[in-house]
XYZ file of C-alpha atoms in Angstrom:
601
model
C -21.343 4.585 119.177
C -18.353 6.267 117.767
C -16.305 4.283 120.265
C -18.677 4.958 123.149
C -21.424 2.855 124.854
C -24.723 4.218 125.085
C -26.922 2.268 127.574
C -30.127 3.476 126.121
C -32.860 1.172 125.072
C -33.175 0.899 121.250
C -36.208 -0.607 119.734
C -36.144 -2.457 116.355
C -39.411 -2.601 114.936
C -39.449 -5.582 112.546
C -42.884 -5.665 111.276
C -44.328 -1.779 111.294
C -47.505 -3.025 109.736
C -48.624 -5.104 112.979
C -47.677 -2.307 115.599
C -50.839 -2.334 117.692
C -50.035 0.020 120.467
C -51.508 3.499 119.352
C -48.810 5.590 121.026
C -46.121 3.258 119.509
C -47.630 3.553 116.234
C -47.834 7.123 116.226
C -44.223 7.575 117.213
C -43.372 5.291 114.382
C -45.286 7.174 111.935
C -43.687 10.437 113.177
C -40.352 8.743 113.116
C -40.660 7.612 109.551
C -41.647 11.107 108.383
C -39.228 13.221 110.220
C -36.034 10.926 111.373
C -32.832 11.858 110.671
C -30.256 9.512 109.113
C -27.771 8.798 111.750
C -25.137 6.671 109.837
C -24.215 3.085 108.811
C -24.811 0.154 111.145
C -21.913 -2.288 111.188
C -22.988 -4.644 113.566
C -26.284 -5.653 115.381
C -27.082 -8.343 117.982
C -29.961 -8.866 120.245
C -28.068 -6.687 122.999
C -26.446 -3.867 121.234
C -25.833 -2.170 117.704
C -22.594 -0.571 116.441
C -23.222 2.485 114.344
C -20.772 4.643 112.324
C -22.171 7.999 112.883
C -22.312 10.175 109.623
C -20.756 13.627 109.653
C -24.042 15.323 109.134
C -25.409 13.609 112.211
C -22.256 13.753 114.449
C -19.706 16.599 113.970
C -17.238 15.067 116.401
C -18.674 17.172 119.302
C -22.311 16.910 119.379
C -25.103 14.823 117.913
C -27.479 16.681 115.312
C -30.320 15.356 117.304
C -30.738 13.726 120.633
C -30.799 10.016 121.232
C -33.216 9.095 123.974
C -34.438 6.023 125.763
C -37.485 4.601 123.907
C -36.503 6.361 120.586
C -36.572 3.809 117.575
C -34.088 3.022 115.081
C -35.001 1.848 111.777
C -32.761 -0.459 109.770
C -32.976 -1.123 106.092
C -33.224 -4.777 105.015
C -29.950 -6.544 105.746
C -29.771 -7.542 102.095
C -30.224 -3.883 100.943
C -27.812 -2.543 103.280
C -25.025 -5.059 102.456
C -25.667 -4.686 98.617
C -25.202 -0.901 99.088
C -22.054 -1.230 100.928
C -20.519 -3.448 98.313
C -21.528 -0.986 95.524
C -20.071 1.826 97.427
C -16.728 0.036 97.818
C -16.505 -0.932 94.150
C -17.178 2.651 93.356
C -14.658 3.799 95.785
C -12.029 1.625 93.916
C -13.175 3.215 90.551
C -13.190 7.033 91.768
C -10.798 7.217 94.687
C -7.890 4.646 94.130
C -4.938 5.299 96.498
C -6.895 7.286 98.822
C -6.091 6.576 102.535
C -9.019 5.669 104.667
C -9.251 6.739 108.438
C -8.330 3.266 109.468
C -5.120 3.640 107.464
C -6.056 1.241 104.732
C -5.581 2.341 101.164
C -8.281 2.075 98.592
C -7.069 -0.304 95.909
C -7.578 0.708 92.321
C -9.647 -1.588 89.980
C -7.579 -4.322 88.249
C -7.918 -2.537 84.947
C -6.827 0.987 85.559
C -8.590 2.211 82.631
C -12.002 1.052 84.055
C -12.807 4.622 85.694
C -12.840 5.909 82.089
C -14.466 3.462 79.776
C -17.136 2.287 82.290
C -18.802 5.561 81.402
C -17.488 6.219 78.143
C -16.167 3.485 75.648
C -14.317 5.776 73.571
C -11.595 5.581 76.177
C -11.282 1.723 75.693
C -8.481 0.309 73.510
C -9.637 -0.640 70.098
C -8.766 -3.991 68.685
C -5.637 -3.929 66.779
C -5.407 -7.579 65.346
C -7.540 -8.878 62.414
C -10.936 -9.880 63.459
C -11.083 -11.961 60.297
C -7.991 -13.972 61.201
C -9.466 -14.822 64.647
C -12.815 -15.695 63.056
C -11.174 -18.398 60.945
C -9.455 -19.714 64.004
C -12.765 -19.824 66.088
C -14.504 -21.669 62.978
C -11.521 -24.158 62.950
C -11.451 -24.851 66.768
C -14.817 -24.323 68.437
C -16.574 -25.877 71.316
C -20.111 -25.455 69.674
C -20.606 -26.819 66.241
C -23.580 -24.972 64.989
C -22.316 -21.443 65.869
C -23.691 -18.752 63.180
C -21.622 -16.076 61.655
C -22.761 -13.206 64.035
C -21.973 -15.549 67.099
C -18.645 -16.460 65.848
C -18.033 -12.649 65.227
C -19.037 -11.910 68.776
C -16.594 -14.468 70.159
C -13.852 -13.324 67.994
C -14.170 -9.701 69.025
C -14.464 -10.733 72.704
C -11.277 -12.651 72.459
C -9.131 -9.899 70.700
C -10.661 -6.863 73.225
C -8.160 -5.467 75.641
C -10.593 -3.660 77.903
C -14.288 -4.230 76.979
C -16.462 -6.182 74.547
C -20.221 -5.597 74.078
C -22.561 -8.038 72.921
C -26.267 -7.505 72.195
C -28.432 -10.577 72.317
C -32.119 -10.194 71.448
C -34.356 -13.091 72.667
C -33.339 -16.664 71.620
C -30.275 -15.589 69.626
C -27.994 -17.716 71.726
C -26.279 -15.486 74.276
C -25.608 -18.588 76.596
C -24.090 -20.435 73.509
C -21.867 -17.420 72.821
C -20.833 -17.049 76.496
C -19.943 -20.923 76.690
C -17.741 -20.648 73.423
C -15.838 -17.370 74.798
C -15.187 -19.449 78.175
C -13.872 -22.465 76.162
C -11.867 -20.300 73.685
C -10.241 -18.100 76.577
C -9.262 -21.327 78.447
C -7.965 -23.143 75.489
C -5.800 -20.151 74.592
C -4.516 -19.966 78.330
C -5.212 -22.836 80.530
C -4.227 -20.701 83.555
C -6.701 -18.133 82.561
C -9.060 -17.166 85.502
C -12.617 -16.179 84.441
C -15.396 -14.765 86.572
C -19.007 -15.453 85.158
C -21.468 -13.049 86.761
C -24.973 -11.778 86.519
C -27.522 -9.655 88.391
C -29.577 -12.958 88.731
C -28.848 -16.294 89.973
C -30.940 -17.828 87.353
C -28.940 -16.303 84.487
C -25.692 -17.607 86.111
C -27.161 -21.130 86.531
C -28.439 -21.128 82.813
C -24.965 -20.504 81.615
C -23.252 -22.954 83.782
C -26.003 -25.509 82.630
C -24.246 -25.090 79.009
C -20.833 -25.982 80.241
C -21.579 -29.340 81.730
C -19.170 -32.002 80.631
C -17.087 -29.610 78.636
C -13.396 -30.502 78.870
C -10.840 -28.044 80.042
C -13.557 -25.923 81.882
C -13.587 -26.460 85.597
C -16.184 -24.128 87.107
C -16.996 -23.352 90.759
C -20.376 -21.830 91.877
C -20.080 -19.225 94.790
C -23.612 -18.482 96.399
C -24.861 -16.850 99.551
C -24.920 -18.845 102.509
C -28.635 -17.648 102.751
C -29.245 -19.734 99.421
C -28.362 -23.104 100.694
C -31.443 -24.689 98.777
C -30.086 -23.733 95.413
C -31.581 -25.932 92.795
C -28.334 -26.475 90.711
C -25.944 -27.895 93.110
C -23.396 -29.629 90.855
C -20.821 -26.945 90.915
C -21.761 -25.220 94.165
C -19.019 -24.741 96.641
C -21.083 -25.181 99.474
C -22.256 -28.474 98.429
C -18.882 -29.578 97.798
C -17.545 -28.634 101.372
C -20.794 -30.355 102.956
C -20.262 -33.456 100.861
C -16.710 -33.803 102.156
C -17.797 -33.651 105.680
C -21.074 -35.515 105.528
C -22.076 -37.117 102.324
C -25.744 -37.526 101.785
C -28.575 -38.173 98.752
C -28.723 -34.148 98.355
C -25.039 -33.187 98.068
C -23.901 -36.495 96.309
C -24.814 -34.772 92.967
C -21.644 -32.687 92.541
C -18.991 -32.307 90.026
C -16.229 -33.959 92.170
C -18.343 -37.078 93.091
C -19.169 -37.333 89.208
C -15.552 -37.023 88.332
C -14.558 -40.039 90.805
C -17.529 -41.855 89.242
C -16.146 -41.633 85.852
C -12.659 -42.756 86.888
C -14.149 -45.803 88.607
C -16.105 -46.525 85.344
C -13.021 -46.415 83.168
C -11.181 -48.805 85.647
C -14.073 -51.186 85.464
C -13.969 -51.133 81.682
C -10.217 -52.056 81.524
C -10.485 -55.812 81.881
C -6.666 -56.342 80.852
C -5.506 -54.729 84.141
C -8.477 -55.632 86.390
C -6.393 -57.456 88.964
C -3.857 -54.711 89.105
C -6.243 -51.915 89.652
C -8.697 -53.718 91.724
C -7.616 -52.100 95.055
C -7.417 -48.854 93.572
C -10.794 -49.318 92.202
C -12.276 -50.257 95.455
C -10.409 -47.508 97.359
C -12.005 -45.029 95.025
C -15.481 -46.473 94.889
C -15.824 -46.361 98.540
C -15.374 -42.567 98.582
C -13.895 -42.451 102.240
C -13.293 -39.068 103.765
C -9.622 -38.807 102.563
C -10.668 -39.494 98.977
C -13.428 -37.004 99.182
C -11.259 -34.322 100.695
C -8.161 -35.051 98.322
C -10.441 -35.007 95.225
C -12.235 -31.714 96.295
C -8.830 -30.034 97.013
C -7.551 -30.970 93.752
C -10.541 -29.823 91.773
C -10.615 -26.388 93.438
C -6.912 -25.958 92.987
C -7.530 -26.275 89.135
C -10.806 -24.161 88.995
C -10.627 -21.685 86.106
C -14.173 -20.395 86.087
C -15.888 -18.865 89.243
C -19.593 -18.023 88.784
C -21.414 -15.754 91.186
C -24.167 -12.833 90.883
C -22.802 -9.243 91.046
C -23.572 -8.830 94.640
C -21.788 -11.995 95.794
C -18.735 -10.798 94.031
C -18.163 -8.099 96.625
C -18.659 -10.439 99.536
C -16.143 -11.541 102.259
C -17.057 -15.178 101.363
C -16.122 -14.557 97.697
C -12.779 -12.960 98.377
C -11.881 -15.678 100.734
C -12.897 -18.562 98.370
C -10.715 -16.878 95.591
C -7.791 -16.329 98.137
C -7.852 -19.751 99.397
C -8.116 -21.419 96.056
C -5.378 -19.433 94.416
C -3.217 -18.759 97.380
C -3.049 -15.147 96.522
C -4.234 -11.859 98.354
C -5.473 -9.914 95.490
C -8.589 -10.927 93.730
C -7.957 -10.748 90.173
C -9.605 -12.334 86.830
C -8.084 -12.215 83.413
C -11.788 -12.074 82.207
C -15.068 -10.937 83.495
C -18.070 -11.922 81.597
C -21.480 -10.143 82.609
C -24.720 -11.647 81.483
C -28.100 -9.730 81.484
C -26.147 -6.409 82.017
C -28.987 -4.285 80.563
C -30.961 -5.058 83.790
C -27.882 -4.108 86.107
C -27.469 -0.465 87.192
C -23.858 0.981 87.105
C -23.311 0.263 90.637
C -24.263 -3.354 90.408
C -21.896 -3.697 87.265
C -19.205 -2.083 89.225
C -18.937 -4.751 91.940
C -17.488 -7.322 89.384
C -15.902 -5.218 86.924
C -13.394 -3.928 89.396
C -12.032 -7.432 89.545
C -11.266 -7.902 85.782
C -8.451 -7.116 83.281
C -10.905 -7.622 80.376
C -14.819 -6.988 80.635
C -17.242 -8.900 78.311
C -20.802 -7.516 78.800
C -23.825 -9.319 77.251
C -27.290 -7.907 77.332
C -30.131 -6.429 75.361
C -31.247 -2.808 76.076
C -34.454 -3.597 74.171
C -35.444 -5.721 77.110
C -36.070 -4.629 80.783
C -34.026 -2.103 82.035
C -32.837 -1.898 85.809
C -35.682 -2.337 88.136
C -35.969 0.766 90.373
C -38.294 1.464 93.084
C -38.710 5.078 91.702
C -41.153 6.260 94.450
C -38.947 4.901 97.234
C -35.720 6.307 95.780
C -37.320 9.759 95.005
C -38.669 9.995 98.573
C -35.463 9.029 100.188
C -33.406 11.487 98.137
C -35.788 14.285 99.033
C -35.730 13.289 102.695
C -31.915 13.834 102.825
C -32.282 17.103 100.841
C -30.865 16.103 97.388
C -33.847 17.476 95.442
C -31.310 17.649 92.558
C -30.624 13.969 92.545
C -34.245 13.222 92.819
C -34.882 15.267 89.705
C -32.432 12.888 87.820
C -34.073 9.806 88.865
C -35.378 9.237 85.334
C -31.903 8.996 84.088
C -31.236 5.800 86.182
C -33.834 4.137 84.161
C -31.714 3.995 81.219
C -29.482 0.951 81.535
C -25.572 1.570 81.364
C -25.394 -1.091 78.881
C -27.701 0.754 76.510
C -25.324 3.994 76.917
C -22.255 2.044 76.297
C -23.568 -0.065 73.512
C -24.944 2.844 71.524
C -21.989 5.017 71.909
C -19.435 2.172 70.799
C -21.581 1.054 67.960
C -21.250 4.588 66.425
C -17.541 5.249 67.213
C -16.025 1.972 68.359
C -17.759 -0.577 66.253
C -14.927 -3.216 66.715
C -16.207 -3.414 70.247
C -19.652 -4.507 69.474
C -21.848 -7.396 68.019
C -25.544 -7.649 67.716
C -26.579 -11.289 67.306
C -29.326 -11.529 64.691
C -30.585 -15.099 64.455
C -33.064 -16.447 66.955
C -33.781 -20.213 67.616
C -36.596 -19.769 70.094
C -39.666 -18.528 68.700
C -41.866 -19.461 65.512
C -41.791 -16.741 62.903
C -45.137 -15.694 63.601
C -44.139 -14.928 67.249
C -40.840 -13.189 66.283
C -42.617 -10.887 63.974
C -44.483 -9.188 66.968
C -41.104 -7.865 68.373
C -39.008 -7.645 65.268
C -39.682 -3.815 64.347
C -37.801 -3.260 67.798
C -34.414 -4.240 66.325
C -34.501 -2.512 62.898
C -31.932 0.131 63.993
C -29.295 -2.465 64.914
C -30.109 -5.044 62.300
C -31.590 -2.924 59.425
C -35.110 -3.570 57.782
C -34.996 -7.296 58.057
C -34.600 -7.217 61.810
C -34.314 -10.731 63.500
C -34.059 -13.788 61.349
C -35.679 -17.065 62.465
C -33.078 -19.702 62.632
C -35.379 -22.700 62.578
C -37.031 -23.405 59.162
C -40.553 -24.353 58.898
C -39.342 -27.762 57.255
C -38.038 -28.578 60.583
C -41.401 -28.442 62.249
C -42.052 -31.980 61.869
C -44.973 -33.602 63.870
C -42.673 -35.353 66.191
C -42.242 -33.921 69.958
C -38.793 -35.806 70.140
C -37.250 -33.925 67.175
C -35.150 -30.935 68.843
C -36.017 -27.690 67.406
C -39.477 -28.563 66.026
C -42.005 -26.318 67.143
C -44.904 -28.477 66.093
C -47.355 -28.413 68.888
C -50.332 -30.560 67.314
C -53.044 -28.492 69.255
C -56.285 -28.437 67.388
C -59.668 -26.787 68.356
C -61.089 -25.076 65.251
C -61.361 -22.107 64.588
C -59.459 -21.210 67.809
C -56.187 -22.811 67.126
C -54.569 -25.726 64.802
C -50.950 -26.755 64.366
C -50.210 -24.090 62.104
C -51.115 -21.297 64.536
C -48.498 -20.032 66.841
C -49.825 -16.593 67.883
C -53.232 -15.470 68.745
C -54.574 -12.032 69.580
C -57.727 -12.128 71.697
C -59.755 -8.867 71.700
C -61.537 -8.292 75.196
C -64.397 -5.811 75.401
C -63.637 -4.784 78.982
C -62.043 -1.757 80.967
C -59.553 -1.428 83.504
C -60.043 -0.703 87.051
C -57.782 1.184 89.280
C -56.555 -0.778 92.270
C -54.633 1.464 94.641
C -51.415 2.190 92.604
C -52.037 -0.745 90.260
C -54.578 -1.606 87.771
C -56.666 -4.875 86.890
C -59.046 -5.895 84.225
C -61.562 -8.527 85.306
C -62.756 -9.097 81.809
C -59.105 -10.087 80.882
C -59.010 -12.301 83.683
C -62.257 -14.044 82.289
C -60.805 -14.128 78.886
C -57.562 -15.883 80.277
C -59.771 -18.404 82.099
C -61.669 -19.194 78.656
C -58.507 -19.581 76.729
C -57.239 -22.156 79.182
C -60.618 -23.965 79.050
C -60.292 -24.025 75.374
C -56.796 -25.453 75.566
C -57.802 -28.077 77.812
C -60.331 -29.405 75.507
C -58.375 -28.970 72.450
C -57.189 -32.215 70.606
C -53.602 -33.060 71.232
C -52.975 -30.663 74.169
C -52.657 -33.304 76.797
C -50.278 -35.183 74.540
C -48.050 -31.982 73.977
C -47.929 -31.399 77.701
C -47.118 -34.795 78.838
C -44.449 -35.147 76.037
C -42.462 -32.415 77.803
C -39.536 -33.637 79.988
C -38.520 -30.525 82.001
C -40.885 -29.201 84.832
C -40.671 -25.559 83.352
C -41.722 -26.930 79.769
C -44.955 -28.263 81.299
C -45.814 -25.165 82.917
C -48.217 -22.684 81.215
C -46.821 -19.005 81.592
C -49.405 -16.375 82.647
C -47.633 -12.931 82.217
C -49.272 -9.531 82.966
C -47.911 -5.918 83.536
C -49.625 -5.206 86.940
C -49.344 -6.831 90.307
C -53.177 -6.516 90.797
C -53.965 -8.482 87.820
C -51.300 -11.105 88.848
C -53.247 -11.485 92.093
C -56.513 -12.089 90.229
C -54.862 -14.515 88.000
C -53.269 -16.248 90.958
C -56.919 -16.726 92.397
C -57.825 -18.896 89.305
C -54.998 -21.220 90.319
C -55.863 -20.992 94.140
C -59.530 -21.604 93.791
C -59.121 -23.898 91.282
C -61.158 -22.208 88.760
C -58.759 -23.122 86.154
C -57.850 -26.922 85.630
C -55.767 -28.071 88.541
C -54.232 -31.017 86.706
C -51.852 -28.492 84.787
C -48.935 -26.352 86.168
C -48.910 -22.477 85.899
C -46.200 -20.153 86.299
C -47.941 -16.604 86.926
C -45.974 -13.394 87.358
C -45.503 -9.926 86.201
C -43.347 -9.140 83.285
C -40.509 -7.897 85.452
C -40.073 -11.118 87.171
C -40.520 -13.170 84.039
C -37.485 -11.989 82.041
C -34.883 -14.820 81.544
C -37.568 -17.495 81.842
C -38.890 -19.477 78.974
C -42.277 -21.290 78.657
C -43.614 -23.249 75.542
C -47.133 -21.752 76.256
C -47.525 -18.074 77.355
C -50.651 -16.056 77.808
C -50.119 -12.405 78.181
C -52.629 -9.958 79.825
C -51.963 -6.529 78.968
C -54.700 -5.104 81.346
C -54.885 -1.421 80.053
C -58.000 -0.452 78.420
C -59.782 2.976 78.924
C -61.394 5.883 77.045
C -58.405 8.126 76.878
C -56.059 5.650 75.030
C -53.427 5.546 78.095
C -51.391 2.510 78.627
C -49.015 3.725 81.162
C -45.536 2.107 81.216
C -46.585 -0.523 78.840
C -45.954 1.790 76.199
C -42.142 1.193 76.842
C -40.939 -1.148 74.278
C -38.674 -3.088 76.877
C -41.694 -4.638 78.378
């Protein structure tokens, strides 16, 4: 520690809940309530740890508290500490560029030197100078997505023209991913050497955006993921999978973009009958996909990658930096455009990690949906423990997303930098009306517009866009009903720090039983091709209610021939299911509904 070796024995308690020894348990409890924060762990093995002691704990001469044999050292989870370090380093680039660190290294400024200003106040961002209408006309003439609506085209045009930042609000089902794909395509078409970073707080959002870019010419994506996430569902652009395929091809890693590229070349050669004899040797060489072929094509693809996709956290990792430097043969990691999706769920610190890497930042989110997910009690306790009651008192401010602050300020004073998408293509109009009043501020009295006309709801499961479900069990449901409100005469029950409502659990069971008996229900489920489209979503606001709903599935109380996705609302954002049942839980004599009153939920 601090360059010296201490031979004392340190204990790492990996599972505090299972400490059996009473003395050890007592020491652990006392430790957790009174323990000092000693510093940052830089390395830990089975034999030793390396800790950079904080100034508060070690002033250069003596420790603030003795370290004794049999004392315990508590580590936050590896993921959490790594994430915090990456956030800290990103904020250092924003707040302290050019400062010399003790190791002699200078803190590099963000790629866009104005970031330190407009990240917190969009008034410092450069306004759009060129004609937005002219760029709108260009996008209309030359677009990747044929059916873009006017607001989507406006969002793309403003994003292309922005110098520093562009903000896009995308309410549910309004085609945010479509807009992202169009922006990427337009940027690369304008500049084939453009380097774009596509990022989000979650892997799901990144994967969904990449899905829209499959088979799009000009765009050459690469997905960078954590080594811990080797079982990623979407492997086609995964850099780990490409490297594995070069070394040892198998059934799992063969579904990648480079293998598909080679297959397409082989297929074209086979179709060219005129030169079949001339190209036969070349055809056989490629079709065999030997090691040299695999290696050569993967290296070629990597050298022409113009879109890198990764979560916010991974953007600050050593692996991410090494991948970029190796592909582009440069030391500085720099992107022409950084596109951040679902930004309303990210904290300013999470946003900072990818944003310091871009010349231009395009932020997409919806502040009317879930804000950053914070463990308020944990943060509050930690701040109080280190004597920062002033910060603990401000914890409420962190619940408001940075996207919301930026968007609302820019909407008033820098309207050229913002767009709100207004046509949704996901929900039936009856469902849309349940949330429409939340968007009156941005979209006026009419709010959202349903982009799918009722005339398109034809009784055919194969028609894209049709919301006809064909389910009938009178008087409960028929094909013209899309939203049902079920009144439950039952009260909530406090369950530790959560709530549950057993009468609502019974109601969910009754609704599912009715659906399973309804005419056309099995036909509707069986007609769905994707696994997620076959699943019935069960959403609730409270973890205790989730446990009770899970019991229905685990104990086979609800029909096991159907698939279910059961989770709390915070874990469901970004997902889609054709059938969703929501258990609101709260019901009491004093009309209190807790955080369910927050419109984002």
